[in-house]
Amino acid sequence: MSETATTIEAPKLTHNEVIKAAVPTLAGNIAATMALGTDQFSADDQQFTKFHGIYQQDDRDLRKTQKKFIMMIRGRIPGGVMTPAQWITFDDLATTYGNNTLRITTRQSIQFHGVVMAGLGPLVKKINESLLSTLAACGDVNRNITASPTPVQISARAEMMEDCHRVVAALAPKTKAYHSIWIDNVQLKLDDAENKDFVDPLYGATYLPRKFKTGFVLPPVNDMDIFINDLGFIAIVENGKVVGYNLCVGGGMGRSHGNEATFPRLADVIGYLPKAHVVDVAKAVLMIHRDFGDRADRKHARLKYVVEERGVDFIREEVNKRAGIELAPAREYKFTATGDVYGWHKALDGSWFFTLFVETGRVKEAKKLALRHIAEKFTGVEFRLTGNQNVLIANVAESDKAAVNALLAEHGVKTDDQASVLHAASMACPALPTCGLALAESERMLPGLVDRIEKLCAEVGLAGEEIIIRSTGCPNGCARPYMAEIAFVGKSPGRYQLWLGGNTSGTRLNRVFKDVVKDPEIEAELRPLLSRFAKERNKGERFGDWCDRTVLNEQPAAQN
Ligand code: SF4
C-alpha cells in the first residue's frame, strides 16, 4: 500500500477574487482612466466600477456596425424613498446625461441608461450632492435595501424604515475610494498608509463572493417579494408597533440555462428576533455569506447555495453565534398579495397617496413631465419607488389632491383604470439594447406580448382575468420571473423558456413548463392551457394555482 500523501488542492479562485484582494479599496484605475478622456474602462476596472454602481455596456442595437460604449448607473435609494428635490435631480440627470428616461428597478432604485464616459463623473457627483449615492448599488456587497412603500400601518412602517436605515449604514462598504473618485475627482493614493493597508472592517479584503440582497416587508402585503432575498426581515407588528422580525435567509432568483447546479430558491424563515438585534443579525448573515460562499465559481456563489447545502440548522446556529442571540421560533404572519394598489387611496393619517402605473418601469414622455411638475409644485410629498417598478406619491395633503389630479390630467396621465389588469400585473427587465447579458428581448417585447395574451384571454372567456406575467432577457431573473404565474425567460433571440405556476402571495416558485417556445408560437402554446383553465378552474382559482395543481403535474419535467 502506497504511503505517499495525497494533497487536496484548494479550488482556484475566480479572477474577481484575485483583483479584489489586490485592491481592497476598490479604487482600481477608475479616476485615472476618466481623466484620460477615453470612452471605456479596462476589463478589471469594469469589475471595480460595479461596486460604485456602474456597469459598462455597449449599445447592442449598434453592435453590428460599431461598438458604442455606454454606462448604466444605478442609484442606491433605501426603500425607494426620494424627496421631490431628489426626483428633480434624477430627472435632470436623465435628460442631460442619459437617454431621457428614468428606469425604475425591481429593487426600488433608478437606473440611468446610455450615459457616455464624459457624463459619468458629473452624473454620479450630482447624485451625491442630492444626498443619495450609487455606492454598492452593484458589486459583491449588500445592494440597495428594499422596504414596503405603501402607507398603510403608517407608524409601523416608519419604525421599519428606521431599522432599514440602520442596516443600510451598517452594511455599507467603508472604502474612501468612492468619495475620492466621484466627489474629489482624484485617483486614491494607494501609497498613503491608510489606503495601503485598508481592509473593510465588515467585508474583509475580498468582500463577498457575489451580490447580497436585503429586504424589509410589512405583512400582509408582500410587495417586496421578500423570499427572493438573501436576507429578509418580515415585520411583526403588535398594537401598531414593530416588536421584531421573522428572519428569512437564502432566497435568490438567478440561474443559468442548462446548469442544474444553479436554481431559483425561496428563502427559509429561520426564526424571530426582537428589533433591537436587527443590525447584529444582518451582519451575521452577511458574514456567513462572506465566509462560506463559493469563491471558485461565481455562478454558484450566492448565499442560497450555502443554505441549501449546509441546511437551515447550520445557518441558525451560525447566526446565533455571530449575533450573540438565540433566535426564537418564527411568529405568525400572513401574506395576501404582491402587487401595488393603483390610483388614489387615503392613508390612516388622513393624507392621500397615489400609485402611478409605469409600464415596464420606464418613466418617459408625459409621465416623466407630470412627475417632474408634481415634484416642483408639491414639495411636501414623498416619491416612493415600488418593487413592482411603479411610482407612489405619498403624503399628499387633502387640500392638494385635486391640484395633483389636475396636473396629471393636464399631461394626459390617467388616475383611474390606468392599465388593463394584465398590463398592471406585468413586469420586465431592461434586457436589449443595454444589458450585456441579454439573450432575448424583454422590456421592448413584453407590452406587445401582454396585448396578445389579453386577446387570447378574451377569446377563451377570460377577459379581465388577472394573471401575473413577467419576462426577462436571460435566466438571471432581474424581474423575478420565477415568482410569476406566467414567465418568459430569454434563451436566444425570439425564443423563451416558459415557466408557469407562481402565486399571488409570492410564496411559491413557478416551474419550467416548456424549454423553448418561439415568440410567434406563444399563443398556440398558451391557448389550450387558458382554455382548459377557463373550463376546469375551481371557483376563484387563479391561473398560477391551477397550473400548479394540474398541468405541471401531468407532464415530465421540462429541462431546467
Ligand atoms: Fe439583463 Fe438578464 Fe437582468 Fe434582464 S435578467 S436585465 S437580461 S441580466
mmCIF file with all atom_site columns, N, CA and C in Angstrom, residues 52-105:
data_model
loop_
_atom_site.group_PDB
_atom_site.id
_atom_site.type_symbol
_atom_site.label_atom_id
_atom_site.label_alt_id
_atom_site.label_comp_id
_atom_site.label_asym_id
_atom_site.label_entity_id
_atom_site.label_seq_id
_atom_site.pdbx_PDB_ins_code
_atom_site.Cartn_x
_atom_site.Cartn_y
_atom_site.Cartn_z
_atom_site.occupancy
_atom_site.B_iso_or_equiv
_atom_site.pdbx_formal_charge
_atom_site.auth_seq_id
_atom_site.auth_comp_id
_atom_site.auth_asym_id
_atom_site.auth_atom_id
_atom_site.pdbx_PDB_model_num
ATOM 1   N N  . HIS A 1 52  ? -19.233 50.714 -7.483  1.00 0.00 ? 52  HIS A N  1
ATOM 2   C CA . HIS A 1 52  ? -19.586 52.138 -7.442  1.00 0.00 ? 52  HIS A CA 1
ATOM 3   C C  . HIS A 1 52  ? -20.936 52.385 -8.114  1.00 0.00 ? 52  HIS A C  1
ATOM 4   N N  . GLY A 1 53  ? -21.638 51.295 -8.455  1.00 0.00 ? 53  GLY A N  1
ATOM 5   C CA . GLY A 1 53  ? -22.981 51.421 -9.037  1.00 0.00 ? 53  GLY A CA 1
ATOM 6   C C  . GLY A 1 53  ? -22.999 51.581 -10.544 1.00 0.00 ? 53  GLY A C  1
ATOM 7   N N  . ILE A 1 54  ? -21.917 51.185 -11.220 1.00 0.00 ? 54  ILE A N  1
ATOM 8   C CA . ILE A 1 54  ? -21.787 51.470 -12.661 1.00 0.00 ? 54  ILE A CA 1
ATOM 9   C C  . ILE A 1 54  ? -21.461 50.190 -13.448 1.00 0.00 ? 54  ILE A C  1
ATOM 10  N N  . TYR A 1 55  ? -22.228 49.936 -14.489 1.00 0.00 ? 55  TYR A N  1
ATOM 11  C CA . TYR A 1 55  ? -21.929 48.846 -15.423 1.00 0.00 ? 55  TYR A CA 1
ATOM 12  C C  . TYR A 1 55  ? -21.540 49.452 -16.752 1.00 0.00 ? 55  TYR A C  1
ATOM 13  N N  . GLN A 1 56  ? -20.405 49.037 -17.265 1.00 0.00 ? 56  GLN A N  1
ATOM 14  C CA . GLN A 1 56  ? -20.092 49.439 -18.641 1.00 0.00 ? 56  GLN A CA 1
ATOM 15  C C  . GLN A 1 56  ? -20.842 48.502 -19.594 1.00 0.00 ? 56  GLN A C  1
ATOM 16  N N  . GLN A 1 57  ? -21.534 49.092 -20.546 1.00 0.00 ? 57  GLN A N  1
ATOM 17  C CA . GLN A 1 57  ? -22.279 48.307 -21.536 1.00 0.00 ? 57  GLN A CA 1
ATOM 18  C C  . GLN A 1 57  ? -21.945 48.840 -22.927 1.00 0.00 ? 57  GLN A C  1
ATOM 19  N N  . ASP A 1 58  ? -22.496 48.208 -23.939 1.00 0.00 ? 58  ASP A N  1
ATOM 20  C CA . ASP A 1 58  ? -22.421 48.837 -25.253 1.00 0.00 ? 58  ASP A CA 1
ATOM 21  C C  . ASP A 1 58  ? -23.790 48.699 -25.903 1.00 0.00 ? 58  ASP A C  1
ATOM 22  N N  . ASP A 1 59  ? -24.102 49.663 -26.770 1.00 0.00 ? 59  ASP A N  1
ATOM 23  C CA . ASP A 1 59  ? -25.419 49.683 -27.396 1.00 0.00 ? 59  ASP A CA 1
ATOM 24  C C  . ASP A 1 59  ? -25.524 48.488 -28.340 1.00 0.00 ? 59  ASP A C  1
ATOM 25  N N  . ARG A 1 60  ? -26.339 47.507 -27.949 1.00 0.00 ? 60  ARG A N  1
ATOM 26  C CA . ARG A 1 60  ? -26.355 46.255 -28.710 1.00 0.00 ? 60  ARG A CA 1
ATOM 27  C C  . ARG A 1 60  ? -27.104 46.385 -30.033 1.00 0.00 ? 60  ARG A C  1
ATOM 28  N N  . ASP A 1 61  ? -27.896 47.430 -30.179 1.00 0.00 ? 61  ASP A N  1
ATOM 29  C CA . ASP A 1 61  ? -28.534 47.669 -31.486 1.00 0.00 ? 61  ASP A CA 1
ATOM 30  C C  . ASP A 1 61  ? -27.497 48.092 -32.522 1.00 0.00 ? 61  ASP A C  1
ATOM 31  N N  . LEU A 1 62  ? -26.390 48.671 -32.023 1.00 0.00 ? 62  LEU A N  1
ATOM 32  C CA . LEU A 1 62  ? -25.374 49.188 -32.954 1.00 0.00 ? 62  LEU A CA 1
ATOM 33  C C  . LEU A 1 62  ? -24.230 48.205 -33.172 1.00 0.00 ? 62  LEU A C  1
ATOM 34  N N  . ARG A 1 63  ? -24.237 47.096 -32.430 1.00 0.00 ? 63  ARG A N  1
ATOM 35  C CA . ARG A 1 63  ? -23.070 46.218 -32.396 1.00 0.00 ? 63  ARG A CA 1
ATOM 36  C C  . ARG A 1 63  ? -22.573 45.766 -33.761 1.00 0.00 ? 63  ARG A C  1
ATOM 37  N N  . LYS A 1 64  ? -23.513 45.537 -34.684 1.00 0.00 ? 64  LYS A N  1
ATOM 38  C CA . LYS A 1 64  ? -23.096 45.014 -35.991 1.00 0.00 ? 64  LYS A CA 1
ATOM 39  C C  . LYS A 1 64  ? -22.280 46.023 -36.773 1.00 0.00 ? 64  LYS A C  1
ATOM 40  N N  . THR A 1 65  ? -22.511 47.309 -36.532 1.00 0.00 ? 65  THR A N  1
ATOM 41  C CA . THR A 1 65  ? -21.808 48.324 -37.328 1.00 0.00 ? 65  THR A CA 1
ATOM 42  C C  . THR A 1 65  ? -20.721 49.049 -36.546 1.00 0.00 ? 65  THR A C  1
ATOM 43  N N  . GLN A 1 66  ? -20.916 49.205 -35.240 1.00 0.00 ? 66  GLN A N  1
ATOM 44  C CA . GLN A 1 66  ? -19.897 49.896 -34.431 1.00 0.00 ? 66  GLN A CA 1
ATOM 45  C C  . GLN A 1 66  ? -20.072 49.494 -32.969 1.00 0.00 ? 66  GLN A C  1
ATOM 46  N N  . LYS A 1 67  ? -19.068 49.777 -32.161 1.00 0.00 ? 67  LYS A N  1
ATOM 47  C CA . LYS A 1 67  ? -19.188 49.499 -30.731 1.00 0.00 ? 67  LYS A CA 1
ATOM 48  C C  . LYS A 1 67  ? -19.262 50.839 -30.012 1.00 0.00 ? 67  LYS A C  1
ATOM 49  N N  . LYS A 1 68  ? -20.444 51.152 -29.499 1.00 0.00 ? 68  LYS A N  1
ATOM 50  C CA . LYS A 1 68  ? -20.596 52.404 -28.762 1.00 0.00 ? 68  LYS A CA 1
ATOM 51  C C  . LYS A 1 68  ? -20.723 52.066 -27.275 1.00 0.00 ? 68  LYS A C  1
ATOM 52  N N  . PHE A 1 69  ? -19.718 52.493 -26.504 1.00 0.00 ? 69  PHE A N  1
ATOM 53  C CA . PHE A 1 69  ? -19.752 52.187 -25.071 1.00 0.00 ? 69  PHE A CA 1
ATOM 54  C C  . PHE A 1 69  ? -20.689 53.147 -24.354 1.00 0.00 ? 69  PHE A C  1
ATOM 55  N N  . ILE A 1 70  ? -21.531 52.579 -23.537 1.00 0.00 ? 70  ILE A N  1
ATOM 56  C CA . ILE A 1 70  ? -22.455 53.374 -22.725 1.00 0.00 ? 70  ILE A CA 1
ATOM 57  C C  . ILE A 1 70  ? -22.429 52.798 -21.312 1.00 0.00 ? 70  ILE A C  1
ATOM 58  N N  . MET A 1 71  ? -22.782 53.628 -20.359 1.00 0.00 ? 71  MET A N  1
ATOM 59  C CA . MET A 1 71  ? -22.773 53.167 -18.964 1.00 0.00 ? 71  MET A CA 1
ATOM 60  C C  . MET A 1 71  ? -24.205 53.089 -18.440 1.00 0.00 ? 71  MET A C  1
ATOM 61  N N  . MET A 1 72  ? -24.428 52.119 -17.562 1.00 0.00 ? 72  MET A N  1
ATOM 62  C CA . MET A 1 72  ? -25.664 52.074 -16.785 1.00 0.00 ? 72  MET A CA 1
ATOM 63  C C  . MET A 1 72  ? -25.258 52.462 -15.364 1.00 0.00 ? 72  MET A C  1
ATOM 64  N N  . ILE A 1 73  ? -25.947 53.444 -14.810 1.00 0.00 ? 73  ILE A N  1
ATOM 65  C CA . ILE A 1 73  ? -25.655 53.878 -13.431 1.00 0.00 ? 73  ILE A CA 1
ATOM 66  C C  . ILE A 1 73  ? -26.901 53.657 -12.596 1.00 0.00 ? 73  ILE A C  1
ATOM 67  N N  . ARG A 1 74  ? -26.715 52.991 -11.462 1.00 0.00 ? 74  ARG A N  1
ATOM 68  C CA . ARG A 1 74  ? -27.851 52.636 -10.597 1.00 0.00 ? 74  ARG A CA 1
ATOM 69  C C  . ARG A 1 74  ? -27.734 53.384 -9.278  1.00 0.00 ? 74  ARG A C  1
ATOM 70  N N  . GLY A 1 75  ? -28.822 54.013 -8.866  1.00 0.00 ? 75  GLY A N  1
ATOM 71  C CA . GLY A 1 75  ? -28.820 54.726 -7.588  1.00 0.00 ? 75  GLY A CA 1
ATOM 72  C C  . GLY A 1 75  ? -28.953 53.770 -6.406  1.00 0.00 ? 75  GLY A C  1
ATOM 73  N N  . ARG A 1 76  ? -28.430 54.219 -5.258  1.00 0.00 ? 76  ARG A N  1
ATOM 74  C CA . ARG A 1 76  ? -28.726 53.492 -4.006  1.00 0.00 ? 76  ARG A CA 1
ATOM 75  C C  . ARG A 1 76  ? -29.760 54.332 -3.274  1.00 0.00 ? 76  ARG A C  1
ATOM 76  N N  . ILE A 1 77  ? -30.992 53.827 -3.239  1.00 0.00 ? 77  ILE A N  1
ATOM 77  C CA . ILE A 1 77  ? -32.130 54.600 -2.737  1.00 0.00 ? 77  ILE A CA 1
ATOM 78  C C  . ILE A 1 77  ? -32.865 53.720 -1.725  1.00 0.00 ? 77  ILE A C  1
ATOM 79  N N  . PRO A 1 78  ? -32.434 53.699 -0.465  1.00 0.00 ? 78  PRO A N  1
ATOM 80  C CA . PRO A 1 78  ? -33.019 52.760 0.502   1.00 0.00 ? 78  PRO A CA 1
ATOM 81  C C  . PRO A 1 78  ? -34.546 52.861 0.558   1.00 0.00 ? 78  PRO A C  1
ATOM 82  N N  . GLY A 1 79  ? -35.200 51.718 0.424   1.00 0.00 ? 79  GLY A N  1
ATOM 83  C CA . GLY A 1 79  ? -36.659 51.679 0.458   1.00 0.00 ? 79  GLY A CA 1
ATOM 84  C C  . GLY A 1 79  ? -37.302 52.446 -0.682  1.00 0.00 ? 79  GLY A C  1
ATOM 85  N N  . GLY A 1 80  ? -36.502 52.893 -1.652  1.00 0.00 ? 80  GLY A N  1
ATOM 86  C CA . GLY A 1 80  ? -37.044 53.615 -2.809  1.00 0.00 ? 80  GLY A CA 1
ATOM 87  C C  . GLY A 1 80  ? -37.603 54.987 -2.477  1.00 0.00 ? 80  GLY A C  1
ATOM 88  N N  . VAL A 1 81  ? -37.182 55.556 -1.351  1.00 0.00 ? 81  VAL A N  1
ATOM 89  C CA . VAL A 1 81  ? -37.778 56.825 -0.906  1.00 0.00 ? 81  VAL A CA 1
ATOM 90  C C  . VAL A 1 81  ? -36.941 58.008 -1.399  1.00 0.00 ? 81  VAL A C  1
ATOM 91  N N  . MET A 1 82  ? -37.606 58.957 -2.050  1.00 0.00 ? 82  MET A N  1
ATOM 92  C CA . MET A 1 82  ? -36.919 60.149 -2.570  1.00 0.00 ? 82  MET A CA 1
ATOM 93  C C  . MET A 1 82  ? -37.718 61.397 -2.214  1.00 0.00 ? 82  MET A C  1
ATOM 94  N N  . THR A 1 83  ? -37.005 62.482 -1.961  1.00 0.00 ? 83  THR A N  1
ATOM 95  C CA . THR A 1 83  ? -37.674 63.768 -1.785  1.00 0.00 ? 83  THR A CA 1
ATOM 96  C C  . THR A 1 83  ? -38.006 64.314 -3.182  1.00 0.00 ? 83  THR A C  1
ATOM 97  N N  . PRO A 1 84  ? -38.923 65.268 -3.276  1.00 0.00 ? 84  PRO A N  1
ATOM 98  C CA . PRO A 1 84  ? -39.181 65.873 -4.585  1.00 0.00 ? 84  PRO A CA 1
ATOM 99  C C  . PRO A 1 84  ? -37.906 66.477 -5.188  1.00 0.00 ? 84  PRO A C  1
ATOM 100 N N  . ALA A 1 85  ? -37.043 67.078 -4.350  1.00 0.00 ? 85  ALA A N  1
ATOM 101 C CA . ALA A 1 85  ? -35.813 67.685 -4.877  1.00 0.00 ? 85  ALA A CA 1
ATOM 102 C C  . ALA A 1 85  ? -34.902 66.602 -5.475  1.00 0.00 ? 85  ALA A C  1
ATOM 103 N N  . GLN A 1 86  ? -34.846 65.455 -4.823  1.00 0.00 ? 86  GLN A N  1
ATOM 104 C CA . GLN A 1 86  ? -34.024 64.363 -5.370  1.00 0.00 ? 86  GLN A CA 1
ATOM 105 C C  . GLN A 1 86  ? -34.618 63.860 -6.686  1.00 0.00 ? 86  GLN A C  1
ATOM 106 N N  . TRP A 1 87  ? -35.940 63.787 -6.744  1.00 0.00 ? 87  TRP A N  1
ATOM 107 C CA . TRP A 1 87  ? -36.576 63.354 -8.003  1.00 0.00 ? 87  TRP A CA 1
ATOM 108 C C  . TRP A 1 87  ? -36.198 64.321 -9.130  1.00 0.00 ? 87  TRP A C  1
ATOM 109 N N  . ILE A 1 88  ? -36.244 65.621 -8.831  1.00 0.00 ? 88  ILE A N  1
ATOM 110 C CA . ILE A 1 88  ? -35.909 66.629 -9.856  1.00 0.00 ? 88  ILE A CA 1
ATOM 111 C C  . ILE A 1 88  ? -34.462 66.448 -10.307 1.00 0.00 ? 88  ILE A C  1
ATOM 112 N N  . THR A 1 89  ? -33.557 66.198 -9.353  1.00 0.00 ? 89  THR A N  1
ATOM 113 C CA . THR A 1 89  ? -32.148 65.966 -9.724  1.00 0.00 ? 89  THR A CA 1
ATOM 114 C C  . THR A 1 89  ? -32.035 64.770 -10.669 1.00 0.00 ? 89  THR A C  1
ATOM 115 N N  . PHE A 1 90  ? -32.686 63.667 -10.315 1.00 0.00 ? 90  PHE A N  1
ATOM 116 C CA . PHE A 1 90  ? -32.605 62.469 -11.161 1.00 0.00 ? 90  PHE A CA 1
ATOM 117 C C  . PHE A 1 90  ? -33.219 62.740 -12.535 1.00 0.00 ? 90  PHE A C  1
ATOM 118 N N  . ASP A 1 91  ? -34.325 63.480 -12.535 1.00 0.00 ? 91  ASP A N  1
ATOM 119 C CA . ASP A 1 91  ? -34.988 63.811 -13.802 1.00 0.00 ? 91  ASP A CA 1
ATOM 120 C C  . ASP A 1 91  ? -34.045 64.628 -14.696 1.00 0.00 ? 91  ASP A C  1
ATOM 121 N N  . ASP A 1 92  ? -33.401 65.640 -14.089 1.00 0.00 ? 92  ASP A N  1
ATOM 122 C CA . ASP A 1 92  ? -32.432 66.458 -14.836 1.00 0.00 ? 92  ASP A CA 1
ATOM 123 C C  . ASP A 1 92  ? -31.291 65.600 -15.388 1.00 0.00 ? 92  ASP A C  1
ATOM 124 N N  . LEU A 1 93  ? -30.771 64.715 -14.551 1.00 0.00 ? 93  LEU A N  1
ATOM 125 C CA . LEU A 1 93  ? -29.614 63.902 -14.955 1.00 0.00 ? 93  LEU A CA 1
ATOM 126 C C  . LEU A 1 93  ? -29.971 62.973 -16.113 1.00 0.00 ? 93  LEU A C  1
ATOM 127 N N  . ALA A 1 94  ? -31.185 62.427 -16.063 1.00 0.00 ? 94  ALA A N  1
ATOM 128 C CA . ALA A 1 94  ? -31.613 61.539 -17.163 1.00 0.00 ? 94  ALA A CA 1
ATOM 129 C C  . ALA A 1 94  ? -31.676 62.315 -18.466 1.00 0.00 ? 94  ALA A C  1
ATOM 130 N N  . THR A 1 95  ? -32.130 63.561 -18.369 1.00 0.00 ? 95  THR A N  1
ATOM 131 C CA . THR A 1 95  ? -32.261 64.386 -19.572 1.00 0.00 ? 95  THR A CA 1
ATOM 132 C C  . THR A 1 95  ? -30.888 64.827 -20.083 1.00 0.00 ? 95  THR A C  1
ATOM 133 N N  . THR A 1 96  ? -30.034 65.244 -19.152 1.00 0.00 ? 96  THR A N  1
ATOM 134 C CA . THR A 1 96  ? -28.736 65.800 -19.561 1.00 0.00 ? 96  THR A CA 1
ATOM 135 C C  . THR A 1 96  ? -27.735 64.727 -19.987 1.00 0.00 ? 96  THR A C  1
ATOM 136 N N  . TYR A 1 97  ? -27.653 63.648 -19.211 1.00 0.00 ? 97  TYR A N  1
ATOM 137 C CA . TYR A 1 97  ? -26.576 62.673 -19.458 1.00 0.00 ? 97  TYR A CA 1
ATOM 138 C C  . TYR A 1 97  ? -27.064 61.305 -19.939 1.00 0.00 ? 97  TYR A C  1
ATOM 139 N N  . GLY A 1 98  ? -28.335 60.986 -19.696 1.00 0.00 ? 98  GLY A N  1
ATOM 140 C CA . GLY A 1 98  ? -28.830 59.653 -20.046 1.00 0.00 ? 98  GLY A CA 1
ATOM 141 C C  . GLY A 1 98  ? -29.642 59.681 -21.322 1.00 0.00 ? 98  GLY A C  1
ATOM 142 N N  . ASN A 1 99  ? -30.587 58.740 -21.418 1.00 0.00 ? 99  ASN A N  1
ATOM 143 C CA . ASN A 1 99  ? -31.403 58.653 -22.639 1.00 0.00 ? 99  ASN A CA 1
ATOM 144 C C  . ASN A 1 99  ? -32.776 59.277 -22.426 1.00 0.00 ? 99  ASN A C  1
ATOM 145 N N  . ASN A 1 100 ? -32.849 60.234 -21.478 1.00 0.00 ? 100 ASN A N  1
ATOM 146 C CA . ASN A 1 100 ? -34.073 60.993 -21.210 1.00 0.00 ? 100 ASN A CA 1
ATOM 147 C C  . ASN A 1 100 ? -35.184 60.130 -20.621 1.00 0.00 ? 100 ASN A C  1
ATOM 148 N N  . THR A 1 101 ? -34.815 58.985 -20.033 1.00 0.00 ? 101 THR A N  1
ATOM 149 C CA . THR A 1 101 ? -35.789 58.170 -19.314 1.00 0.00 ? 101 THR A CA 1
ATOM 150 C C  . THR A 1 101 ? -35.217 57.812 -17.955 1.00 0.00 ? 101 THR A C  1
ATOM 151 N N  . LEU A 1 102 ? -36.109 57.532 -17.004 1.00 0.00 ? 102 LEU A N  1
ATOM 152 C CA . LEU A 1 102 ? -35.692 57.026 -15.696 1.00 0.00 ? 102 LEU A CA 1
ATOM 153 C C  . LEU A 1 102 ? -36.199 55.591 -15.615 1.00 0.00 ? 102 LEU A C  1
ATOM 154 N N  . ARG A 1 103 ? -35.312 54.645 -15.341 1.00 0.00 ? 103 ARG A N  1
ATOM 155 C CA . ARG A 1 103 ? -35.754 53.240 -15.328 1.00 0.00 ? 103 ARG A CA 1
ATOM 156 C C  . ARG A 1 103 ? -35.878 52.769 -13.879 1.00 0.00 ? 103 ARG A C  1
ATOM 157 N N  . ILE A 1 104 ? -37.136 52.589 -13.439 1.00 0.00 ? 104 ILE A N  1
ATOM 158 C CA . ILE A 1 104 ? -37.370 52.095 -12.070 1.00 0.00 ? 104 ILE A CA 1
ATOM 159 C C  . ILE A 1 104 ? -37.041 50.613 -12.034 1.00 0.00 ? 104 ILE A C  1
ATOM 160 N N  . THR A 1 105 ? -36.263 50.208 -11.059 1.00 0.00 ? 105 THR A N  1
ATOM 161 C CA . THR A 1 105 ? -35.865 48.801 -10.987 1.00 0.00 ? 105 THR A CA 1
ATOM 162 C C  . THR A 1 105 ? -36.781 48.034 -10.034 1.00 0.00 ? 105 THR A C  1
#
